mmCIF file of N, CA, C and O in Angstrom:
data_model
loop_
_atom_site.group_PDB
_atom_site.id
_atom_site.type_symbol
_atom_site.label_atom_id
_atom_site.label_comp_id
_atom_site.label_asym_id
_atom_site.label_seq_id
_atom_site.Cartn_x
_atom_site.Cartn_y
_atom_site.Cartn_z
ATOM 1 N N MET A 18 104.111 107.104 116.099
ATOM 2 C CA MET A 18 102.944 108.184 115.912
ATOM 3 C C MET A 18 103.387 109.115 115.020
ATOM 4 O O MET A 18 104.602 109.741 115.418
ATOM 5 N N GLY A 19 103.007 109.233 113.995
ATOM 6 C CA GLY A 19 103.463 110.413 112.951
ATOM 7 C C GLY A 19 102.974 111.850 112.989
ATOM 8 O O GLY A 19 102.074 112.092 113.945
ATOM 9 N N ARG A 20 103.265 112.797 112.065
ATOM 10 C CA ARG A 20 102.844 114.030 112.342
ATOM 11 C C ARG A 20 102.113 114.480 111.065
ATOM 12 O O ARG A 20 102.745 113.878 109.796
ATOM 13 N N VAL A 21 101.258 115.404 110.794
ATOM 14 C CA VAL A 21 100.762 115.856 109.510
ATOM 15 C C VAL A 21 101.301 117.308 109.381
ATOM 16 O O VAL A 21 101.236 118.160 109.994
ATOM 17 N N VAL A 22 102.067 117.476 108.259
ATOM 18 C CA VAL A 22 102.858 118.665 108.039
ATOM 19 C C VAL A 22 101.731 119.345 107.231
ATOM 20 O O VAL A 22 101.408 119.439 106.071
ATOM 21 N N LEU A 23 101.435 120.687 108.010
ATOM 22 C CA LEU A 23 100.295 121.517 107.175
ATOM 23 C C LEU A 23 100.987 122.833 106.844
ATOM 24 O O LEU A 23 100.929 123.838 107.467
ATOM 25 N N ASN A 24 101.754 122.759 105.360
ATOM 26 C CA ASN A 24 102.331 123.934 105.006
ATOM 27 C C ASN A 24 101.640 124.666 103.864
ATOM 28 O O ASN A 24 102.172 125.507 103.201
ATOM 29 N N HIS A 25 100.527 124.475 103.633
ATOM 30 C CA HIS A 25 99.717 124.809 102.600
ATOM 31 C C HIS A 25 98.420 125.387 103.037
ATOM 32 O O HIS A 25 97.935 124.726 104.141
ATOM 33 N N SER A 26 97.765 126.485 102.633
ATOM 34 C CA SER A 26 96.627 127.162 103.201
ATOM 35 C C SER A 26 95.309 126.214 102.711
ATOM 36 O O SER A 26 94.190 126.487 103.264
ATOM 37 N N THR A 27 95.423 125.573 101.332
ATOM 38 C CA THR A 27 94.314 124.754 100.950
ATOM 39 C C THR A 27 94.639 123.409 100.900
ATOM 40 O O THR A 27 95.832 123.101 100.573
ATOM 41 N N HIS A 28 93.567 122.718 101.092
ATOM 42 C CA HIS A 28 93.554 121.179 100.819
ATOM 43 C C HIS A 28 92.426 120.793 100.273
ATOM 44 O O HIS A 28 91.277 121.518 100.279
ATOM 45 N N ILE A 29 92.590 119.368 99.654
ATOM 46 C CA ILE A 29 91.188 118.845 99.399
ATOM 47 C C ILE A 29 90.068 118.647 100.595
ATOM 48 O O ILE A 29 90.701 118.228 101.538
ATOM 49 N N GLU A 30 88.894 119.063 100.287
ATOM 50 C CA GLU A 30 87.924 119.039 101.424
ATOM 51 C C GLU A 30 87.789 117.510 101.972
ATOM 52 O O GLU A 30 87.771 116.171 101.218
ATOM 53 N N GLY A 31 88.075 117.156 103.174
ATOM 54 C CA GLY A 31 87.999 116.055 103.909
ATOM 55 C C GLY A 31 89.283 115.276 103.909
ATOM 56 O O GLY A 31 89.272 114.100 104.492
ATOM 57 N N LEU A 32 90.321 115.674 103.379
ATOM 58 C CA LEU A 32 91.350 115.146 103.398
ATOM 59 C C LEU A 32 92.273 115.147 104.678
ATOM 60 O O LEU A 32 92.760 114.006 105.165
ATOM 61 N N ILE A 33 92.432 116.077 105.395
ATOM 62 C CA ILE A 33 92.993 116.385 106.686
ATOM 63 C C ILE A 33 92.660 115.415 107.809
ATOM 64 O O ILE A 33 93.578 114.731 108.360
ATOM 65 N N PRO A 34 91.137 115.318 107.995
ATOM 66 C CA PRO A 34 90.811 114.440 108.885
ATOM 67 C C PRO A 34 91.433 112.945 108.699
ATOM 68 O O PRO A 34 91.850 112.139 109.482
ATOM 69 N N VAL A 35 91.327 112.440 107.363
ATOM 70 C CA VAL A 35 92.022 111.212 107.011
ATOM 71 C C VAL A 35 93.217 111.185 107.244
ATOM 72 O O VAL A 35 93.803 109.983 107.648
ATOM 73 N N LEU A 36 94.044 112.062 106.674
ATOM 74 C CA LEU A 36 95.606 112.204 107.195
ATOM 75 C C LEU A 36 95.841 111.918 108.666
ATOM 76 O O LEU A 36 96.868 111.193 109.077
ATOM 77 N N LYS A 37 95.128 112.557 109.497
ATOM 78 C CA LYS A 37 95.305 112.755 110.778
ATOM 79 C C LYS A 37 94.948 111.368 111.508
ATOM 80 O O LYS A 37 95.725 110.937 112.406
ATOM 81 N N LYS A 38 94.309 110.770 111.039
ATOM 82 C CA LYS A 38 93.744 109.400 111.392
ATOM 83 C C LYS A 38 95.005 108.297 111.081
ATOM 84 O O LYS A 38 95.262 107.697 111.705
ATOM 85 N N LEU A 39 95.422 108.503 109.844
ATOM 86 C CA LEU A 39 96.714 107.675 109.243
ATOM 87 C C LEU A 39 97.763 107.858 110.097
ATOM 88 O O LEU A 39 98.500 107.040 110.248
ATOM 89 N N ALA A 40 97.949 109.212 110.461
ATOM 90 C CA ALA A 40 99.162 109.615 111.353
ATOM 91 C C ALA A 40 99.189 108.915 112.462
ATOM 92 O O ALA A 40 100.134 108.900 113.482
ATOM 93 N N LEU A 41 98.363 108.401 113.145
ATOM 94 C CA LEU A 41 98.218 107.799 114.522
ATOM 95 C C LEU A 41 98.796 106.492 114.478
ATOM 96 O O LEU A 41 99.106 105.945 115.657
ATOM 97 N N ASN A 42 99.070 105.762 113.376
ATOM 98 C CA ASN A 42 99.697 104.561 113.271
ATOM 99 C C ASN A 42 101.167 104.762 113.372
ATOM 100 O O ASN A 42 101.984 105.703 113.204
ATOM 101 N N ILE A 43 101.965 103.946 114.302
ATOM 102 C CA ILE A 43 103.333 103.991 114.922
ATOM 103 C C ILE A 43 104.154 103.807 113.970
ATOM 104 O O ILE A 43 105.248 104.379 114.117
ATOM 105 N N ARG A 44 103.856 103.425 112.481
ATOM 106 C CA ARG A 44 104.986 103.122 111.517
ATOM 107 C C ARG A 44 105.005 104.227 110.641
ATOM 108 O O ARG A 44 105.614 104.495 109.628
ATOM 109 N N ILE A 45 104.109 105.256 110.729
ATOM 110 C CA ILE A 45 104.011 106.401 109.662
ATOM 111 C C ILE A 45 104.894 107.665 110.547
ATOM 112 O O ILE A 45 104.719 107.714 111.707
ATOM 113 N N LYS A 46 105.698 108.151 109.786
ATOM 114 C CA LYS A 46 106.639 109.376 110.462
ATOM 115 C C LYS A 46 105.963 110.654 110.123
ATOM 116 O O LYS A 46 105.762 111.395 111.147
ATOM 117 N N THR A 47 106.124 111.041 108.881
ATOM 118 C CA THR A 47 105.399 112.340 108.442
ATOM 119 C C THR A 47 104.427 112.116 107.144
ATOM 120 O O THR A 47 104.574 111.133 106.514
ATOM 121 N N ILE A 48 103.487 113.217 107.274
ATOM 122 C CA ILE A 48 102.711 113.089 105.953
ATOM 123 C C ILE A 48 102.509 114.256 105.641
ATOM 124 O O ILE A 48 102.357 115.275 106.314
ATOM 125 N N THR A 49 102.866 114.666 104.530
ATOM 126 C CA THR A 49 103.043 116.132 103.709
ATOM 127 C C THR A 49 102.193 116.396 102.550
ATOM 128 O O THR A 49 102.463 115.561 101.541
ATOM 129 N N PRO A 50 101.001 116.663 102.755
ATOM 130 C CA PRO A 50 100.135 117.277 101.554
ATOM 131 C C PRO A 50 100.922 118.247 100.503
ATOM 132 O O PRO A 50 101.363 119.215 101.065
ATOM 133 N N ALA A 51 100.903 118.097 99.215
ATOM 134 C CA ALA A 51 101.683 118.717 98.367
ATOM 135 C C ALA A 51 100.931 119.560 97.405
ATOM 136 O O ALA A 51 99.727 119.987 97.535
ATOM 137 N N ILE A 52 101.015 119.553 95.951
ATOM 138 C CA ILE A 52 100.526 120.365 95.179
ATOM 139 C C ILE A 52 99.092 119.946 94.703
ATOM 140 O O ILE A 52 98.856 118.788 94.678
ATOM 141 N N ILE A 53 98.212 120.874 94.695
ATOM 142 C CA ILE A 53 96.918 120.639 94.247
ATOM 143 C C ILE A 53 96.798 120.908 92.628
ATOM 144 O O ILE A 53 97.412 122.135 92.113
ATOM 145 N N SER A 54 96.159 120.140 91.884
ATOM 146 C CA SER A 54 96.104 120.314 90.588
ATOM 147 C C SER A 54 94.702 119.953 90.006
ATOM 148 O O SER A 54 93.831 119.406 90.800
ATOM 149 N N ARG A 55 94.313 120.391 89.000
ATOM 150 C CA ARG A 55 92.964 120.260 88.196
ATOM 151 C C ARG A 55 93.203 118.743 87.461
ATOM 152 O O ARG A 55 94.123 118.780 86.535
ATOM 153 N N VAL A 56 92.208 117.851 87.519
ATOM 154 C CA VAL A 56 92.177 116.801 86.673
ATOM 155 C C VAL A 56 91.082 116.822 85.723
ATOM 156 O O VAL A 56 90.053 117.481 85.977
ATOM 157 N N ARG A 57 91.116 116.073 84.547
ATOM 158 C CA ARG A 57 89.785 115.897 83.912
ATOM 159 C C ARG A 57 88.799 115.019 84.336
ATOM 160 O O ARG A 57 87.521 115.313 84.060
ATOM 161 N N GLY A 58 89.128 113.787 85.144
ATOM 162 C CA GLY A 58 88.053 113.216 85.547
ATOM 163 C C GLY A 58 87.419 113.621 86.463
ATOM 164 O O GLY A 58 87.625 114.827 87.016
ATOM 165 N N ARG A 59 86.364 112.668 87.150
ATOM 166 C CA ARG A 59 85.495 113.395 88.341
ATOM 167 C C ARG A 59 85.209 112.210 89.153
ATOM 168 O O ARG A 59 84.913 111.333 88.718
ATOM 169 N N SER A 60 85.619 112.451 90.456
ATOM 170 C CA SER A 60 85.558 111.403 91.528
ATOM 171 C C SER A 60 84.714 112.248 92.622
ATOM 172 O O SER A 60 85.016 113.062 93.024
ATOM 173 N N THR A 61 83.303 111.375 92.935
ATOM 174 C CA THR A 61 82.575 112.079 93.522
ATOM 175 C C THR A 61 83.019 111.933 95.257
ATOM 176 O O THR A 61 82.937 112.832 95.930
ATOM 177 N N ASN A 62 83.402 110.978 95.405
ATOM 178 C CA ASN A 62 84.067 110.896 96.831
ATOM 179 C C ASN A 62 85.444 111.038 97.061
ATOM 180 O O ASN A 62 86.288 110.866 95.981
ATOM 181 N N LEU A 63 85.930 111.346 98.228
ATOM 182 C CA LEU A 63 87.448 111.344 98.191
ATOM 183 C C LEU A 63 88.144 110.004 98.191
ATOM 184 O O LEU A 63 87.843 109.008 98.696
ATOM 185 N N VAL A 64 89.225 109.953 97.322
ATOM 186 C CA VAL A 64 89.802 108.731 96.907
ATOM 187 C C VAL A 64 91.162 108.955 97.245
ATOM 188 O O VAL A 64 91.906 109.846 96.588
ATOM 189 N N ILE A 65 92.002 108.034 97.819
ATOM 190 C CA ILE A 65 93.507 108.128 97.971
ATOM 191 C C ILE A 65 94.206 106.939 97.330
ATOM 192 O O ILE A 65 93.933 105.750 97.874
ATOM 193 N N ARG A 66 95.133 107.196 96.641
ATOM 194 C CA ARG A 66 95.725 105.844 95.768
ATOM 195 C C ARG A 66 97.096 105.998 95.710
ATOM 196 O O ARG A 66 97.772 107.088 95.657
ATOM 197 N N VAL A 67 97.741 105.074 96.484
ATOM 198 C CA VAL A 67 99.067 104.911 96.578
ATOM 199 C C VAL A 67 99.941 104.961 95.210
ATOM 200 O O VAL A 67 99.679 104.269 94.362
ATOM 201 N N SER A 68 100.684 105.660 94.881
ATOM 202 C CA SER A 68 101.214 105.821 93.573
ATOM 203 C C SER A 68 102.450 105.442 93.245
ATOM 204 O O SER A 68 102.810 104.261 92.558
ATOM 205 N N VAL A 69 103.628 106.142 93.842
ATOM 206 C CA VAL A 69 104.970 105.581 93.544
ATOM 207 C C VAL A 69 105.856 105.617 94.990
ATOM 208 O O VAL A 69 105.507 106.267 95.779
ATOM 209 N N LYS A 70 106.870 104.859 94.843
ATOM 210 C CA LYS A 70 107.751 104.824 96.161
ATOM 211 C C LYS A 70 108.835 105.903 95.766
ATOM 212 O O LYS A 70 109.214 106.296 94.950
ATOM 213 N N THR A 71 109.092 106.435 97.297
ATOM 214 C CA THR A 71 109.991 107.589 97.113
ATOM 215 C C THR A 71 111.145 107.128 97.895
ATOM 216 O O THR A 71 111.495 105.717 98.563
ATOM 217 N N ILE A 72 112.066 108.114 98.289
ATOM 218 C CA ILE A 72 113.407 107.409 98.895
ATOM 219 C C ILE A 72 113.045 106.925 100.455
ATOM 220 O O ILE A 72 113.336 106.000 100.903
ATOM 221 N N ASN A 73 111.988 107.627 101.071
ATOM 222 C CA ASN A 73 111.860 107.392 102.627
ATOM 223 C C ASN A 73 110.150 106.996 102.623
ATOM 224 O O ASN A 73 109.703 107.185 103.988
ATOM 225 N N GLY A 74 109.708 106.487 101.695
ATOM 226 C CA GLY A 74 108.189 106.246 101.798
ATOM 227 C C GLY A 74 107.601 106.205 100.520
ATOM 228 O O GLY A 74 107.954 105.486 99.577
ATOM 229 N N TYR A 75 106.392 106.830 100.412
ATOM 230 C CA TYR A 75 105.519 106.793 99.304
ATOM 231 C C TYR A 75 104.872 108.047 98.860
ATOM 232 O O TYR A 75 104.640 108.656 99.841
ATOM 233 N N LYS A 76 104.442 108.338 97.428
ATOM 234 C CA LYS A 76 103.596 109.423 97.053
ATOM 235 C C LYS A 76 102.294 108.729 96.873
ATOM 236 O O LYS A 76 102.127 107.997 96.011
ATOM 237 N N ALA A 77 101.191 109.605 97.330
ATOM 238 C CA ALA A 77 100.050 109.064 97.190
ATOM 239 C C ALA A 77 99.306 110.304 96.565
ATOM 240 O O ALA A 77 99.730 111.223 96.445
ATOM 241 N N ILE A 78 98.257 110.120 95.742
ATOM 242 C CA ILE A 78 97.364 111.058 95.206
ATOM 243 C C ILE A 78 95.932 110.985 95.673
ATOM 244 O O ILE A 78 95.448 110.045 95.655
ATOM 245 N N ALA A 79 95.600 111.910 96.176
ATOM 246 C CA ALA A 79 94.224 111.939 96.721
ATOM 247 C C ALA A 79 93.333 112.971 95.810
ATOM 248 O O ALA A 79 93.780 113.854 95.187
ATOM 249 N N ARG A 80 92.128 112.359 95.644
ATOM 250 C CA ARG A 80 91.339 113.136 94.253
ATOM 251 C C ARG A 80 90.060 113.486 94.797
ATOM 252 O O ARG A 80 89.213 112.239 95.790
ATOM 253 N N ARG A 81 89.435 114.195 94.616
ATOM 254 C CA ARG A 81 87.959 114.701 94.812
ATOM 255 C C ARG A 81 87.419 115.663 93.818
ATOM 256 O O ARG A 81 88.017 116.451 93.681
ATOM 257 N N GLY A 82 86.352 115.237 93.334
ATOM 258 C CA GLY A 82 85.781 116.095 92.175
ATOM 259 C C GLY A 82 86.733 116.200 91.171
ATOM 260 O O GLY A 82 87.454 115.131 90.507
ATOM 261 N N LYS A 83 87.100 117.252 90.654
ATOM 262 C CA LYS A 83 87.960 117.754 89.616
ATOM 263 C C LYS A 83 89.304 118.414 90.096
ATOM 264 O O LYS A 83 90.230 118.661 89.474
ATOM 265 N N THR A 84 89.681 117.995 91.366
ATOM 266 C CA THR A 84 90.702 118.345 92.119
ATOM 267 C C THR A 84 91.649 117.102 92.490
ATOM 268 O O THR A 84 91.016 116.073 92.875
ATOM 269 N N ALA A 85 93.019 117.281 92.393
ATOM 270 C CA ALA A 85 93.921 115.962 92.784
ATOM 271 C C ALA A 85 95.169 116.679 93.950
ATOM 272 O O ALA A 85 95.372 117.901 93.276
ATOM 273 N N GLN A 86 95.439 116.157 94.664
ATOM 274 C CA GLN A 86 96.505 116.753 95.379
ATOM 275 C C GLN A 86 97.518 115.412 95.890
ATOM 276 O O GLN A 86 97.159 114.545 96.158
ATOM 277 N N GLU A 87 98.752 115.801 95.673
ATOM 278 C CA GLU A 87 99.677 114.955 95.987
ATOM 279 C C GLU A 87 100.012 114.752 97.579
ATOM 280 O O GLU A 87 99.891 115.889 98.099
ATOM 281 N N VAL A 88 100.438 113.676 97.973
ATOM 282 C CA VAL A 88 100.609 113.498 99.421
ATOM 283 C C VAL A 88 101.934 112.629 99.594
ATOM 284 O O VAL A 88 101.691 111.600 99.087
ATOM 285 N N PHE A 89 102.642 113.174 100.326
ATOM 286 C CA PHE A 89 103.959 112.372 100.736
ATOM 287 C C PHE A 89 103.974 111.774 101.891
ATOM 288 O O PHE A 89 103.863 112.649 102.877
ATOM 289 N N ILE A 90 103.965 110.516 102.013
ATOM 290 C CA ILE A 90 103.927 109.604 103.103
ATOM 291 C C ILE A 90 105.294 109.059 103.648
ATOM 292 O O ILE A 90 105.780 108.072 102.733
ATOM 293 N N SER A 91 106.087 109.574 104.344
ATOM 294 C CA SER A 91 107.152 108.971 105.052
ATOM 295 C C SER A 91 106.897 107.861 106.011
ATOM 296 O O SER A 91 106.252 107.868 107.145
ATOM 297 N N THR A 92 107.194 106.495 105.516
ATOM 298 C CA THR A 92 107.085 105.419 106.440
ATOM 299 C C THR A 92 107.828 104.095 105.891
ATOM 300 O O THR A 92 108.630 104.173 104.882
ATOM 301 N N ASP A 93 107.800 103.053 106.917
ATOM 302 C CA ASP A 93 108.715 101.793 106.464
ATOM 303 C C ASP A 93 107.494 100.802 106.232
ATOM 304 O O ASP A 93 107.972 99.575 105.917
ATOM 305 N N LEU A 94 106.394 101.142 106.101
ATOM 306 C CA LEU A 94 105.457 100.146 105.636
ATOM 307 C C LEU A 94 105.681 99.683 104.170
ATOM 308 O O LEU A 94 106.203 100.465 103.190
ATOM 309 N N SER A 95 104.859 98.467 103.741
ATOM 310 C CA SER A 95 105.204 98.078 102.446
ATOM 311 C C SER A 95 103.879 98.828 101.701
ATOM 312 O O SER A 95 103.054 99.547 102.412
ATOM 313 N N LYS A 96 103.644 98.577 100.361
ATOM 314 C CA LYS A 96 102.837 99.288 99.497
ATOM 315 C C LYS A 96 101.482 98.690 100.110
ATOM 316 O O LYS A 96 100.337 99.371 100.058
ATOM 317 N N ASP A 97 101.234 97.373 99.971
ATOM 318 C CA ASP A 97 100.186 96.699 100.202
ATOM 319 C C ASP A 97 99.684 96.923 101.624
ATOM 320 O O ASP A 97 98.591 97.366 101.987
ATOM 321 N N GLU A 98 100.708 97.300 102.525
ATOM 322 C CA GLU A 98 100.068 97.629 103.975
ATOM 323 C C GLU A 98 99.602 98.868 104.027
ATOM 324 O O GLU A 98 98.699 99.524 104.647
ATOM 325 N N LEU A 99 100.347 99.901 103.173
ATOM 326 C CA LEU A 99 99.968 101.208 103.435
ATOM 327 C C LEU A 99 98.479 101.314 102.712
ATOM 328 O O LEU A 99 97.748 101.977 103.132
ATOM 329 N N LYS A 100 98.179 100.558 101.596
ATOM 330 C CA LYS A 100 97.024 100.717 100.760
ATOM 331 C C LYS A 100 95.906 100.143 101.604
ATOM 332 O O LYS A 100 94.878 100.903 101.893
ATOM 333 N N LYS A 101 96.124 99.291 102.460
ATOM 334 C CA LYS A 101 95.094 98.692 103.531
ATOM 335 C C LYS A 101 94.793 99.713 104.612
ATOM 336 O O LYS A 101 93.742 99.787 104.794
ATOM 337 N N LEU A 102 95.867 100.365 105.087
ATOM 338 C CA LEU A 102 95.852 101.351 106.081
ATOM 339 C C LEU A 102 95.160 102.591 105.712
ATOM 340 O O LEU A 102 94.015 102.971 106.519
ATOM 341 N N LEU A 103 95.361 103.198 104.375
ATOM 342 C CA LEU A 103 94.475 104.407 103.799
ATOM 343 C C LEU A 103 93.119 103.646 103.600
ATOM 344 O O LEU A 103 92.318 104.502 103.654
ATOM 345 N N ASP A 104 92.921 102.843 103.128
ATOM 346 C CA ASP A 104 91.342 102.187 102.994
ATOM 347 C C ASP A 104 90.700 102.251 104.439
ATOM 348 O O ASP A 104 89.338 102.660 104.481
ATOM 349 N N PHE A 105 91.276 101.758 105.408
ATOM 350 C CA PHE A 105 90.783 101.724 106.642
ATOM 351 C C PHE A 105 90.301 102.892 107.162
ATOM 352 O O PHE A 105 89.377 103.415 107.853
ATOM 353 N N CYS A 106 91.548 103.880 107.024
ATOM 354 C CA CYS A 106 91.271 105.363 107.521
ATOM 355 C C CYS A 106 90.194 106.326 106.656
ATOM 356 O O CYS A 106 89.829 107.194 107.370
ATOM 357 N N ASN A 107 90.088 106.000 105.569
ATOM 358 C CA ASN A 107 89.317 106.703 104.322
ATOM 359 C C ASN A 107 87.894 106.014 104.618
ATOM 360 O O ASN A 107 87.022 107.027 104.905
ATOM 361 N N TYR A 108 87.724 104.748 104.634
ATOM 362 C CA TYR A 108 86.386 104.322 104.671
ATOM 363 C C TYR A 108 85.854 103.606 106.006
ATOM 364 O O TYR A 108 84.796 103.147 105.805
ATOM 365 N N GLY A 109 86.705 103.331 106.871
ATOM 366 C CA GLY A 109 86.653 102.384 107.893
ATOM 367 C C GLY A 109 86.266 103.249 109.160
ATOM 368 O O GLY A 109 86.048 104.093 109.738
#
């Protein structure tokens, strides 16, 4: 079971409950929401997409409306397994 590192005062609306559900998986070590930025596109619902592999896991991008936030996930899951788990936590 992992933990969610809350080191910022602001997060995308609806992101933290999804990350806490994701952290319940035994193969997730830590989840760290990072930089928030504005984007040109518009996404009505919260969408979390796995982006690139890092040294100890993956970087994901969470988007909602005109806002995007980086999320670093420390895990030993494969990219496909993490995508399925994120989809389940977000929509299931």
